[in-house]
mmCIF file of C-alpha atoms and ligand atoms in Angstrom:
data_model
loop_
_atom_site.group_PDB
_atom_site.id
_atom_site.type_symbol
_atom_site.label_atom_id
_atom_site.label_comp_id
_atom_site.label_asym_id
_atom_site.label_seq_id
_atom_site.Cartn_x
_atom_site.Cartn_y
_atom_site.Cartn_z
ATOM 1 C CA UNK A 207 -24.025 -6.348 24.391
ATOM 2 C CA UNK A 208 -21.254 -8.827 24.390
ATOM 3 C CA UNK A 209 -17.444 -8.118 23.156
ATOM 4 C CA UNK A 210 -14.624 -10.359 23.385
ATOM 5 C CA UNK A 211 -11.238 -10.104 25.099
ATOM 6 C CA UNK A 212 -7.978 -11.995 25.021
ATOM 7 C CA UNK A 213 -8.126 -13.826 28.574
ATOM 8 C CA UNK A 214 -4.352 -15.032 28.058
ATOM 9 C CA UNK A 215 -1.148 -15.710 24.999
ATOM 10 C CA UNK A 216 0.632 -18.432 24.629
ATOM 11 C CA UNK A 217 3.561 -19.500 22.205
ATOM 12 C CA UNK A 218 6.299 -22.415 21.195
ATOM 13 C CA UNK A 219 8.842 -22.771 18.820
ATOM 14 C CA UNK A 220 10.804 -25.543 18.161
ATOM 15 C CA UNK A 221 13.894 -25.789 19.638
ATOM 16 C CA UNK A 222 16.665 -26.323 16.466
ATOM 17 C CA UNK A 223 17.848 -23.119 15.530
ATOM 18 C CA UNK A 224 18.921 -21.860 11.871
ATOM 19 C CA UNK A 225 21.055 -18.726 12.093
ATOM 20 C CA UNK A 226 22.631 -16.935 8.838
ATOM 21 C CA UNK A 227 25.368 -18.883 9.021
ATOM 22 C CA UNK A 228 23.913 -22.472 8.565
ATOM 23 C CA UNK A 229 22.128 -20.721 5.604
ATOM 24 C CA UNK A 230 25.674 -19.554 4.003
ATOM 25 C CA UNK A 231 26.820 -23.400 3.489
ATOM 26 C CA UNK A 232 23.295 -24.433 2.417
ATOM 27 C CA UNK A 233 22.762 -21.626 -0.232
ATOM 28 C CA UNK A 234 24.550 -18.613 -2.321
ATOM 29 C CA UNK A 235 24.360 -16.014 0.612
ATOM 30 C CA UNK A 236 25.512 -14.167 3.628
ATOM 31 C CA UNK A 237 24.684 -13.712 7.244
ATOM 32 C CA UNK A 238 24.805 -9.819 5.841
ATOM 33 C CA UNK A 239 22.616 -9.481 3.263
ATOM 34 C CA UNK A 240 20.039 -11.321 5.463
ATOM 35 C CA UNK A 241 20.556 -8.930 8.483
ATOM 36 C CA UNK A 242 20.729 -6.164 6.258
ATOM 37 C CA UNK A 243 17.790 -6.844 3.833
ATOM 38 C CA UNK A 244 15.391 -8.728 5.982
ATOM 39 C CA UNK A 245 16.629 -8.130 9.874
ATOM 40 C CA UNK A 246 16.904 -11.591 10.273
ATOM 41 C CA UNK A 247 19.265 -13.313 12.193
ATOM 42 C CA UNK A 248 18.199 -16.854 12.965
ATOM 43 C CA UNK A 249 15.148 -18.825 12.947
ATOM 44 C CA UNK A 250 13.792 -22.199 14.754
ATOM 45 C CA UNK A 251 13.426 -25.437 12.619
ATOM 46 C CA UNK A 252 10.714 -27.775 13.551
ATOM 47 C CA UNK A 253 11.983 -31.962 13.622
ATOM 48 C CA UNK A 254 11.176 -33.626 11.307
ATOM 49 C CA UNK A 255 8.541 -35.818 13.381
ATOM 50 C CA UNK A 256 6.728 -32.768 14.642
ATOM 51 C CA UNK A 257 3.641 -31.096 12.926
ATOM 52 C CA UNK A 258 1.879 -28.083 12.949
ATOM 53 C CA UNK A 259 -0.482 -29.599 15.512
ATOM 54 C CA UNK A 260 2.464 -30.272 18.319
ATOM 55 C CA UNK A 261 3.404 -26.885 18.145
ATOM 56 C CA UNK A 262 0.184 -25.933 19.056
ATOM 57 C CA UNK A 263 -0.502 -28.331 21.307
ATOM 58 C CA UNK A 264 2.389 -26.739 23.487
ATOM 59 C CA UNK A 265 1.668 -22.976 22.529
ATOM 60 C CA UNK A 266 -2.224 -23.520 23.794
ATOM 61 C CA UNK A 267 -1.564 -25.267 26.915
ATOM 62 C CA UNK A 268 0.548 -22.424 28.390
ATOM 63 C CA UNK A 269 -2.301 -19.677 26.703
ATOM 64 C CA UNK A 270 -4.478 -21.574 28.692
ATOM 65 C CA UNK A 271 -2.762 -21.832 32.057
ATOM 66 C CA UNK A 272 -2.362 -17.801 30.997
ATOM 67 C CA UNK A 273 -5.898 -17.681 31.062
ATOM 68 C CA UNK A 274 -6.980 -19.970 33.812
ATOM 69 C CA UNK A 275 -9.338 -22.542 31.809
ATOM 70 C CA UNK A 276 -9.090 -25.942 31.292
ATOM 71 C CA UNK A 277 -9.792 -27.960 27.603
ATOM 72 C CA UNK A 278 -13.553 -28.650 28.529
ATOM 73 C CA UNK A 279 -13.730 -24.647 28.730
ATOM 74 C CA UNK A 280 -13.154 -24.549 24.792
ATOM 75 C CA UNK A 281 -16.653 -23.602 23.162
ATOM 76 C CA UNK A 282 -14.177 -23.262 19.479
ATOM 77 C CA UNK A 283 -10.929 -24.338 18.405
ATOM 78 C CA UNK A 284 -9.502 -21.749 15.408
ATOM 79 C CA UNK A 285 -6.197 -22.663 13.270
ATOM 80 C CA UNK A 286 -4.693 -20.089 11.295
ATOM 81 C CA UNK A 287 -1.793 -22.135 9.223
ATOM 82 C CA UNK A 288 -1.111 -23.157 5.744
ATOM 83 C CA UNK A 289 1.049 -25.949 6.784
ATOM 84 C CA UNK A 290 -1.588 -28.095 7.919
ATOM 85 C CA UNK A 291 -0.851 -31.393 9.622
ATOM 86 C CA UNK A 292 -2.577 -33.162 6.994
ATOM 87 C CA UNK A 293 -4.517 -31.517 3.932
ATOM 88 C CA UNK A 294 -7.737 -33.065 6.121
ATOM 89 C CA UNK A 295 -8.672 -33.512 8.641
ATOM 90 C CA UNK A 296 -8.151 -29.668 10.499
ATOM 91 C CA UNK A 297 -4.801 -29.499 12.374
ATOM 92 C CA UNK A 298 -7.511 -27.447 14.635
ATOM 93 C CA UNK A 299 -9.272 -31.160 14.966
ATOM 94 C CA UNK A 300 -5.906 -32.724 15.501
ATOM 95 C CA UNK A 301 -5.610 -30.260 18.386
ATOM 96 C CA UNK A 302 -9.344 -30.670 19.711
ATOM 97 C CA UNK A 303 -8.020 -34.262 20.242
ATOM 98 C CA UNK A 304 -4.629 -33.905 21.936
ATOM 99 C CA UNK A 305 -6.150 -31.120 24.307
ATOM 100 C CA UNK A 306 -9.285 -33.695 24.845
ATOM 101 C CA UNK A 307 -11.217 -30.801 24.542
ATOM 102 C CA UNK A 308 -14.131 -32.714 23.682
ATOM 103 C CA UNK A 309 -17.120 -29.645 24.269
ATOM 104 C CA UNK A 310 -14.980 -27.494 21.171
ATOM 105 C CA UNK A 311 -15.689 -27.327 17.621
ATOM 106 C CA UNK A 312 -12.940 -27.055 15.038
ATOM 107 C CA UNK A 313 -11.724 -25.806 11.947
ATOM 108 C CA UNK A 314 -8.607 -24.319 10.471
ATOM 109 C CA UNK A 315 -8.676 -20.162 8.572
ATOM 110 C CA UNK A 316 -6.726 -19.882 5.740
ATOM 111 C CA UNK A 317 -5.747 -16.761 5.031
ATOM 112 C CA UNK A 318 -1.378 -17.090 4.786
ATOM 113 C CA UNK A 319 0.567 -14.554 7.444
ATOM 114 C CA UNK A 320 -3.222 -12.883 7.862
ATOM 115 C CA UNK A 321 -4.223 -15.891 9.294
ATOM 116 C CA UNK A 322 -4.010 -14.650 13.198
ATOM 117 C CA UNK A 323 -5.674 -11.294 12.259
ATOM 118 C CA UNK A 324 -8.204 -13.239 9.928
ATOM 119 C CA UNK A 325 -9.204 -16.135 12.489
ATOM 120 C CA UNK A 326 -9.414 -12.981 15.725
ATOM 121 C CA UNK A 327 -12.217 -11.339 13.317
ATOM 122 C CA UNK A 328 -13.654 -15.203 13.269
ATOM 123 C CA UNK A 329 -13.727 -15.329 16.677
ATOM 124 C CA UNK A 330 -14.933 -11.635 17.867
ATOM 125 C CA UNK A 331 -17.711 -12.415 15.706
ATOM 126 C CA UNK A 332 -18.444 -15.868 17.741
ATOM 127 C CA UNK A 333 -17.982 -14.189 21.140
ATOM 128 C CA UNK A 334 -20.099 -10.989 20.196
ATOM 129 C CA UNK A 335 -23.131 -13.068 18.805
ATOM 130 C CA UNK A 336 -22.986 -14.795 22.545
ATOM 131 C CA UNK A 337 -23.379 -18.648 20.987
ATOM 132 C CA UNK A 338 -19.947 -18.428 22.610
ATOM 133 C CA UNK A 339 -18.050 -18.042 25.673
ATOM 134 C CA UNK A 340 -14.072 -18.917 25.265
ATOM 135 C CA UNK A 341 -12.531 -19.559 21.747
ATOM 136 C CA UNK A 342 -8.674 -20.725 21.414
ATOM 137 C CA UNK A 343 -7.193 -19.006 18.563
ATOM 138 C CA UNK A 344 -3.781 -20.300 17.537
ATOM 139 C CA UNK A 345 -1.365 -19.367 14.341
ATOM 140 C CA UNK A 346 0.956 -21.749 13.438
ATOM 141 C CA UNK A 347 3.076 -22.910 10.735
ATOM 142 C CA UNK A 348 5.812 -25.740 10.243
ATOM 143 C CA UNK A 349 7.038 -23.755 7.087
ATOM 144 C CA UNK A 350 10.166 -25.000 6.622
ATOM 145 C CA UNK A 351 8.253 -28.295 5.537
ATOM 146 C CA UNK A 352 7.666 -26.410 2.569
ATOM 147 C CA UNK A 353 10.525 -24.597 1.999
ATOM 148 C CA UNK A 354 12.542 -24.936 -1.324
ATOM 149 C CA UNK A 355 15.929 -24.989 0.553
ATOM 150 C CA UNK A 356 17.706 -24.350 -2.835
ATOM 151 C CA UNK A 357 16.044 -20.887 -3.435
ATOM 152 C CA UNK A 358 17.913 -18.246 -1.770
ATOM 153 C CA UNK A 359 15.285 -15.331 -2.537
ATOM 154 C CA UNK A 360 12.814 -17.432 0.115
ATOM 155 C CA UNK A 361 14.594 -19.872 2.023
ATOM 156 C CA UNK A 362 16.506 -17.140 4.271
ATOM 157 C CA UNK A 363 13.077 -15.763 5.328
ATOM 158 C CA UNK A 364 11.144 -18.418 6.831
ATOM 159 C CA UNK A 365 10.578 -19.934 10.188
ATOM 160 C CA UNK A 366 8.455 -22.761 12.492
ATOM 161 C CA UNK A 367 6.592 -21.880 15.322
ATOM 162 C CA UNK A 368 3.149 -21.499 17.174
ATOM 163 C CA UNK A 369 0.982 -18.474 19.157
ATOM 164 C CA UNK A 370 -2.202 -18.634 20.505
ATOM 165 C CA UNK A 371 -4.532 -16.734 22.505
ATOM 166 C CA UNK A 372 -7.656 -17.428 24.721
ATOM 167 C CA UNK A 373 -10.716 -15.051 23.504
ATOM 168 C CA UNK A 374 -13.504 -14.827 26.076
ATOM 169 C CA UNK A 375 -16.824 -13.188 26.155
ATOM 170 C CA UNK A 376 -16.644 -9.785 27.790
ATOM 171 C CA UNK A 377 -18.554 -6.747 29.082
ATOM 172 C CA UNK A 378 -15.683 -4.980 29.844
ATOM 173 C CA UNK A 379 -13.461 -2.079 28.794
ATOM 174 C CA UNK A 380 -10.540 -4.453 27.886
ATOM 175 C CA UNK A 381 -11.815 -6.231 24.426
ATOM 176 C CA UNK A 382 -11.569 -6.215 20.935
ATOM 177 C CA UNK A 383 -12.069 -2.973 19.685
ATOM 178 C CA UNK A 384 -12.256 -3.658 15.332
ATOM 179 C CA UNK A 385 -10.751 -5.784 13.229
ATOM 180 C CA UNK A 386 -10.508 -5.100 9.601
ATOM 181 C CA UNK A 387 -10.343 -8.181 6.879
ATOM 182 C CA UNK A 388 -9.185 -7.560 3.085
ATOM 183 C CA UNK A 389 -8.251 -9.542 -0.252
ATOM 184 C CA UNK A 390 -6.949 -9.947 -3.585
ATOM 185 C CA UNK A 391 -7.248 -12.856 -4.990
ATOM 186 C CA UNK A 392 -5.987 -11.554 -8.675
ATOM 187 C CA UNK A 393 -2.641 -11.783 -6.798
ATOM 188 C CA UNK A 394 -2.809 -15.269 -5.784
ATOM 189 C CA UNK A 395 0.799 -15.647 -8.091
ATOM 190 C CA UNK A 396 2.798 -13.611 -5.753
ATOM 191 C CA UNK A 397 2.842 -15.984 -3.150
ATOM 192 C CA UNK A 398 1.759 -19.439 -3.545
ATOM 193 C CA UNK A 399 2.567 -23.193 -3.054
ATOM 194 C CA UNK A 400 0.827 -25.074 -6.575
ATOM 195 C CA UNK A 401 1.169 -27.925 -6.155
ATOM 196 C CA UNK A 402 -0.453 -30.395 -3.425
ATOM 197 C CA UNK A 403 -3.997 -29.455 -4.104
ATOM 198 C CA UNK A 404 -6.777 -30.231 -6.663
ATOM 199 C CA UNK A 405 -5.041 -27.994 -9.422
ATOM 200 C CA UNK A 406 -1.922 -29.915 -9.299
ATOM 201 C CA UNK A 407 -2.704 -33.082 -7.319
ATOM 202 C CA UNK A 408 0.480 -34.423 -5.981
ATOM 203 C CA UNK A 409 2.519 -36.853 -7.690
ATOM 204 C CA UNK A 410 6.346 -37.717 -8.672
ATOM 205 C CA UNK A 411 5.949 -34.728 -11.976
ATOM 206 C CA UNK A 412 4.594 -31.943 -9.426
ATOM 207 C CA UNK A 413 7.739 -32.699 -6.988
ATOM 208 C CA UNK A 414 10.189 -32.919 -9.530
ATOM 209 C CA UNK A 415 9.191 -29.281 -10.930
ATOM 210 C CA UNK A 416 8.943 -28.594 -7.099
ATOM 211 C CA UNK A 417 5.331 -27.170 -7.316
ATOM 212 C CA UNK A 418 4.892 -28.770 -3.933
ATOM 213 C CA UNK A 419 7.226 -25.753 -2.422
ATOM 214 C CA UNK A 420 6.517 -22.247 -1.787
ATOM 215 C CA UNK A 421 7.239 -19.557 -4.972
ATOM 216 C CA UNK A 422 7.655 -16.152 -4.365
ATOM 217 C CA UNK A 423 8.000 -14.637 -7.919
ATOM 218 C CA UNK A 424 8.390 -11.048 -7.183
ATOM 219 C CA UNK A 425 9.674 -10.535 -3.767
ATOM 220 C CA UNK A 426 10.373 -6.835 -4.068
ATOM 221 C CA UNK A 427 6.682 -5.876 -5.284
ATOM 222 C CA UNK A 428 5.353 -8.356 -2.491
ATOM 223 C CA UNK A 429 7.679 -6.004 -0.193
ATOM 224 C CA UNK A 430 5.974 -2.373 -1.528
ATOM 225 C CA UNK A 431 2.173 -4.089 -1.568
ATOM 226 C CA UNK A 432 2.881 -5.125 2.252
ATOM 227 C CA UNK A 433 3.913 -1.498 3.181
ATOM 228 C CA UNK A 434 0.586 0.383 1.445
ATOM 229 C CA UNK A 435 -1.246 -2.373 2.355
ATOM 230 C CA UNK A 436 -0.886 -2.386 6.024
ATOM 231 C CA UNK A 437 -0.026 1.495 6.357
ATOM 232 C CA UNK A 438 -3.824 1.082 5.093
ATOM 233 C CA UNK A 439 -5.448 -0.595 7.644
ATOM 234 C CA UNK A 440 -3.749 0.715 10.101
ATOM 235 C CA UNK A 441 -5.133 4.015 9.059
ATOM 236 C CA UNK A 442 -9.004 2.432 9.177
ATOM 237 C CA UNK A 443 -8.730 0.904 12.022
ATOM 238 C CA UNK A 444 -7.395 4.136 14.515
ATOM 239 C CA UNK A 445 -10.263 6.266 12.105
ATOM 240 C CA UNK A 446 -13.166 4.081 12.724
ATOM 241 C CA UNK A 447 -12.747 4.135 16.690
ATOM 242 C CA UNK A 448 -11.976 7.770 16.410
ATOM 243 C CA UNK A 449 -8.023 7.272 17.565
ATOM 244 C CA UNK A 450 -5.111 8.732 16.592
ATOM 245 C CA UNK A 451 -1.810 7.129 15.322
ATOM 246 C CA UNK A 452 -0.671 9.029 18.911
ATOM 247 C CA UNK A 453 -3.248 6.715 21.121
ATOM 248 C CA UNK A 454 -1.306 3.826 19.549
ATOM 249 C CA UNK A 455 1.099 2.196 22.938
ATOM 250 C CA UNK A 456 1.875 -0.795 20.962
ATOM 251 C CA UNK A 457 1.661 -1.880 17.412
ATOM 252 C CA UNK A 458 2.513 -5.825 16.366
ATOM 253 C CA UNK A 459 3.075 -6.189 13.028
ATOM 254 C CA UNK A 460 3.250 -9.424 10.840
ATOM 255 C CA UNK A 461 6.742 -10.312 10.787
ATOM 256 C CA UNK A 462 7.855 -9.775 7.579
ATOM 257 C CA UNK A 463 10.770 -8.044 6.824
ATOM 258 C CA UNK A 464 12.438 -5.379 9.464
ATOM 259 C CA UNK A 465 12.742 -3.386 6.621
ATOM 260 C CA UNK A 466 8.672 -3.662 6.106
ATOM 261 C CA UNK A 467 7.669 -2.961 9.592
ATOM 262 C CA UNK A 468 10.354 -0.151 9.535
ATOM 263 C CA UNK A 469 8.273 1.430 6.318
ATOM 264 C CA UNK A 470 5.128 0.907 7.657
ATOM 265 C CA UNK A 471 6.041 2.612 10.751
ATOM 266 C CA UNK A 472 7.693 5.845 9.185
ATOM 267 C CA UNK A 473 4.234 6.324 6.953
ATOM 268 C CA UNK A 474 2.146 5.997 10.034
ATOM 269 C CA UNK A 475 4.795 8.585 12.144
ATOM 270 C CA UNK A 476 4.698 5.752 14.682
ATOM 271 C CA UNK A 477 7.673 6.002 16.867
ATOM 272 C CA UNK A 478 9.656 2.661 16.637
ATOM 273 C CA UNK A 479 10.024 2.584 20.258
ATOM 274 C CA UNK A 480 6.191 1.722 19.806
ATOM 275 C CA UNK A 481 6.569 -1.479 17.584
ATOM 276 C CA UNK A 482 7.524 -4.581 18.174
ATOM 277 C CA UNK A 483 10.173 -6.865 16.598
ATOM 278 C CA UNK A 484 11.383 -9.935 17.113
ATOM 279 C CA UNK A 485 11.659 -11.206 12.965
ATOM 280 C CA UNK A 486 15.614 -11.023 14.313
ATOM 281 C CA UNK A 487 14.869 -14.334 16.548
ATOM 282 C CA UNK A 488 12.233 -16.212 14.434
ATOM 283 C CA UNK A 489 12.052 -14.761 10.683
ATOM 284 C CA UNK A 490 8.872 -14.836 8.843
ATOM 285 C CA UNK A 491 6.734 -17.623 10.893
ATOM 286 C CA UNK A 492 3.405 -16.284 8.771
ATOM 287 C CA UNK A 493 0.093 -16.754 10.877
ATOM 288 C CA UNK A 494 2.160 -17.714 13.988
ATOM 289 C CA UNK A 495 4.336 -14.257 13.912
ATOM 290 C CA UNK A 496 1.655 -11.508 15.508
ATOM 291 C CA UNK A 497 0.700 -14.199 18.410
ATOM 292 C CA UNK A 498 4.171 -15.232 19.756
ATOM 293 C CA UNK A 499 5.289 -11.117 19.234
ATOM 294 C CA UNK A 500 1.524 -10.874 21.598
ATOM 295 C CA UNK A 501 2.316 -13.457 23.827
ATOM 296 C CA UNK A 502 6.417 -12.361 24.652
ATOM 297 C CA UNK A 503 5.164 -8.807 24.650
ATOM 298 C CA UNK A 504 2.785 -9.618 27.286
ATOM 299 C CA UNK A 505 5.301 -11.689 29.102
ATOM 300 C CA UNK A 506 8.173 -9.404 29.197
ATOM 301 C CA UNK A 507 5.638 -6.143 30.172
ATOM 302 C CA UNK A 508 5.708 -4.668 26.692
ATOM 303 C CA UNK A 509 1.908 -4.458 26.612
ATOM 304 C CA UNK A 510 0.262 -3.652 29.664
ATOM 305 C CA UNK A 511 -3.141 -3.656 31.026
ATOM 306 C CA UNK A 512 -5.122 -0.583 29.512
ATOM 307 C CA UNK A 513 -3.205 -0.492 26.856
ATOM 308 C CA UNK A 514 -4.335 0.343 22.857
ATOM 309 C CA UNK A 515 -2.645 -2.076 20.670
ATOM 310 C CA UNK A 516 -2.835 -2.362 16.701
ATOM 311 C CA UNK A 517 -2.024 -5.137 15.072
ATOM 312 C CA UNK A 518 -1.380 -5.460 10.978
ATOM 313 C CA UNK A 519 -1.177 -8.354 8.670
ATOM 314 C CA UNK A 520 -0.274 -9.114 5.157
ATOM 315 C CA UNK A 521 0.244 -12.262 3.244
ATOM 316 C CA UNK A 522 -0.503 -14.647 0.557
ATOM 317 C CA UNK A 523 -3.946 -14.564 -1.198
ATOM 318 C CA UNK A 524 -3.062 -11.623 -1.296
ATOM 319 C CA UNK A 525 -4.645 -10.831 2.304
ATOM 320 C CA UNK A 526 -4.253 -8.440 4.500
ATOM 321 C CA UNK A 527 -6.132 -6.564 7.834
ATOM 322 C CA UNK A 528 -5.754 -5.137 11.357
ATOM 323 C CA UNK A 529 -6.848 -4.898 14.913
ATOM 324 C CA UNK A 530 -7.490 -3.275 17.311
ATOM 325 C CA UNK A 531 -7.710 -4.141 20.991
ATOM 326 C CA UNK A 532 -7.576 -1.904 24.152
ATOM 327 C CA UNK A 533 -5.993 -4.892 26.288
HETATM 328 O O1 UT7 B 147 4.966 -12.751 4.730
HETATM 329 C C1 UT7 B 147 4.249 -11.908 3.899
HETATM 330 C C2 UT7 B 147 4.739 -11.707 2.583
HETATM 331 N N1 UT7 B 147 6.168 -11.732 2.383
HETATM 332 C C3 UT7 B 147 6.838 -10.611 2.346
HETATM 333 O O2 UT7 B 147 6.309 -9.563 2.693
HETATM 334 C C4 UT7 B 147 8.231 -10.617 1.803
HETATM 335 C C5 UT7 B 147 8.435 -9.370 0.986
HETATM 336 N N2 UT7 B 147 9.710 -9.282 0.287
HETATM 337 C C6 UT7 B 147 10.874 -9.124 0.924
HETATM 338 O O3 UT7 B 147 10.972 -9.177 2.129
HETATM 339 C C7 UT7 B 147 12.084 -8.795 0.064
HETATM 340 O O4 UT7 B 147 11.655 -8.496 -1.224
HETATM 341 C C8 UT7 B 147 13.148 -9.937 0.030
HETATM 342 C C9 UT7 B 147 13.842 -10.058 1.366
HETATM 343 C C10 UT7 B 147 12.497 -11.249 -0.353
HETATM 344 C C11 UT7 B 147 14.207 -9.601 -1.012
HETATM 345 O O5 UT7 B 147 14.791 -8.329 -0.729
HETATM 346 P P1 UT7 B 147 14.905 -7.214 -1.853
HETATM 347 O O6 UT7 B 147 15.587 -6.058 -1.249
HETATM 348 O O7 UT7 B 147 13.527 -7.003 -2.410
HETATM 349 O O8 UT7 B 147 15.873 -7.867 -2.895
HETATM 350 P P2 UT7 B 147 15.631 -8.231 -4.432
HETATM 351 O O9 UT7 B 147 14.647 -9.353 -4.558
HETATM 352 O O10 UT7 B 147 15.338 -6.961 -5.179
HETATM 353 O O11 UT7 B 147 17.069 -8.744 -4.838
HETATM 354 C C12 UT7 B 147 18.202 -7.912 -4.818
HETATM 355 C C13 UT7 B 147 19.418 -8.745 -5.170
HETATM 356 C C14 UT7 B 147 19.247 -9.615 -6.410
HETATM 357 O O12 UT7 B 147 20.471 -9.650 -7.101
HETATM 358 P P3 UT7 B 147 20.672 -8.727 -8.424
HETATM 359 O O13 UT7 B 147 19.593 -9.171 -9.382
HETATM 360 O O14 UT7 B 147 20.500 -7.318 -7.949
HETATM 361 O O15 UT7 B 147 22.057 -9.065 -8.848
HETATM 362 C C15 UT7 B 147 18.963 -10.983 -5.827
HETATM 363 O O16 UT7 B 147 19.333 -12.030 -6.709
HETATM 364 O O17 UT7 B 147 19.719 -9.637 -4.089
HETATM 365 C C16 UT7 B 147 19.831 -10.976 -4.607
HETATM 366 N N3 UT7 B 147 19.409 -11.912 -3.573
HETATM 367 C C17 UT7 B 147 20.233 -12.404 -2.638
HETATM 368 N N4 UT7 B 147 21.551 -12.226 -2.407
HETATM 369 C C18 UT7 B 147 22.076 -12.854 -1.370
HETATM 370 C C19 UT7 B 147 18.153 -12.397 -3.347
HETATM 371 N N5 UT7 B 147 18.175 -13.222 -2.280
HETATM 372 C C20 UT7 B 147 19.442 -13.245 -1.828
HETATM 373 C C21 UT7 B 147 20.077 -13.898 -0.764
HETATM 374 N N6 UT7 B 147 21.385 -13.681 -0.561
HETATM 375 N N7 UT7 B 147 19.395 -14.716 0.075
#
């Protein structure tokens, strides 16, 4: 019986940095309602040459130097992102090409800031039905492409940047122990960009309404839904492997809010010694958030070998889901 197991992280953000301040002369706000509302302090602005598929590029070549495998290793090339290079082809076949990673298939989850926990499922699936043996997983977002820079209930929350992981086929104890997917799609209004696709095809009436930016109508009920919702799966995914919240030695949450992963924490009785958070560094980079908190927990020796780590997502769609992975 085949598992899967992360075989080495990866991450890149770009290197222009937004802090509060920048925001103040752009928009009607201050570095302290940020900090003390969101826990944001700055976030990293991609150029505005470089697309979702250079951040990856650079997040997947150190994931797989991590991992010790080369692009003709790649059986399957996963993007989680909703700031695609281009609406088509894949930003996951954009990357196929730049990595030359000519033996991998491609294609690009969409599931908002689930995306990571949305495209691991895809890929324990993959390596567990044994068609395949190493699978590079990458969230990634260039959302400040997509940013209404006028709206100060959204603009202050969002940031660019890439993680990825290596999965590989395993036998062993260290793998992917459950991952849990949800949806509701009666909730698509509570965090959506219109315009762009086939509802509202682009053109010079859908930009100046500004349908081709991202809306985020009710904030504060987007905030509560986050909290049950990931409290949720949190809960199924310690029951149905028979842990307790206890067990847990690290959980990485979707960057959200502070305030969020605070929440979440309190209802689970997780001590926040055991989360991490960095939304202080990068704010809300959606897909991308869970893999670069994986990859600089990894690097700096917050998660070690043996290890049970829970991760929990929740975004647009709505979607939401968790992890879990004794590492
Ligand atoms: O990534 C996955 C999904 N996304 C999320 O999970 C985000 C969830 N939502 C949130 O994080 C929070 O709801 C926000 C950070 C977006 C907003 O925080 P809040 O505590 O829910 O504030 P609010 O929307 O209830 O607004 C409170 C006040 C309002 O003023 P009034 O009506 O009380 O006078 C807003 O107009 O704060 C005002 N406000 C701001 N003031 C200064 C909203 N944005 C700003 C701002 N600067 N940037």
């Amino acid at each position: 019986m085949y598992f899967s197991k992360v075989a080495g992280t990866g991450s890149y953000v770009p290197e222009r940095c937004l802090t509060n301040f920048d925001l103040e002369r752009m928009v009607d706000t201050s570095d302290e309602w940020i900090r003390t509302r969101t826990g944001i302090i700055e976030r990293h602005i991609a150029r505005e040459d470089e697309a979702t598929s250079d951040l990856t590029l650079k997040a997947a070549w150190k994931a797989m130097e991590a991992a010790g495998v080369g692009p003709l290793d790649l059986d399957l090339i996963l993007v989680g992102t909703v700031t695609p290079t281009m609406p088509f082809p894949s930003t996951a076949c954009f990357l196929q090409d730049a990595l030359q990673a000519k033996n991998a298939a491609a294609m690009d989850i969409s599931a908002a800031c689930s995306g990571f926990i949305y495209g691991l499922s895809v890929a324990d699936a993959m390596l567990r039905s044994g068609s395949f043996r190493t699978v590079l997983l990458t969230g990634a977002e260039t959302l400040s492409k997509i940013t209404d820079w006028t709206d100060r209930n959204t603009c202050i929350l969002f940031g660019d940047g890439a993680g990825t992981v290596v999965l590989q086929k395993t036998t062993g104890e260290a793998r992917i122990l459950s991952t849990h997917l949800y949806a509701d799609g009666s909730r698509w209004q509570e965090l959506m960009m219109p315009g762009g696709g086939s509802r509202h095809p682009i053109s010079v009436e859908i930009i100046h309404q500004n349908l081709h930016k991202i809306k985020m109508p009710n904030g504060n009920e987007v905030f509560k839904m986050a909290v049950r919702a990931m409290e949720e799966a949190a809960i199924t995914a310690l029951k149905v492997n028979g842990y307790d919240v206890s067990d847990v030695d690290l959980f990485i949450p979707h960057q959200a809010n502070a305030r969020i992963v605070h929440a979440v924490a309190q209802r689970l009785s997780l001590p926040i010694e055991k989360v991490y958070v960095n939304i202080d560094r990068y704010g809300n980079t959606s897909s991308a958030s869970i893999p670069i908190a994986l990859d600089e927990a990894v690097r700096n020796g917050s998660l070690k070998r043996g290890d049970l780590v829970l991760l929990g997502a929740f975004g647009g769609g709505l979607t939401w889901g968790s992890a879990l992975i004794r590492w």
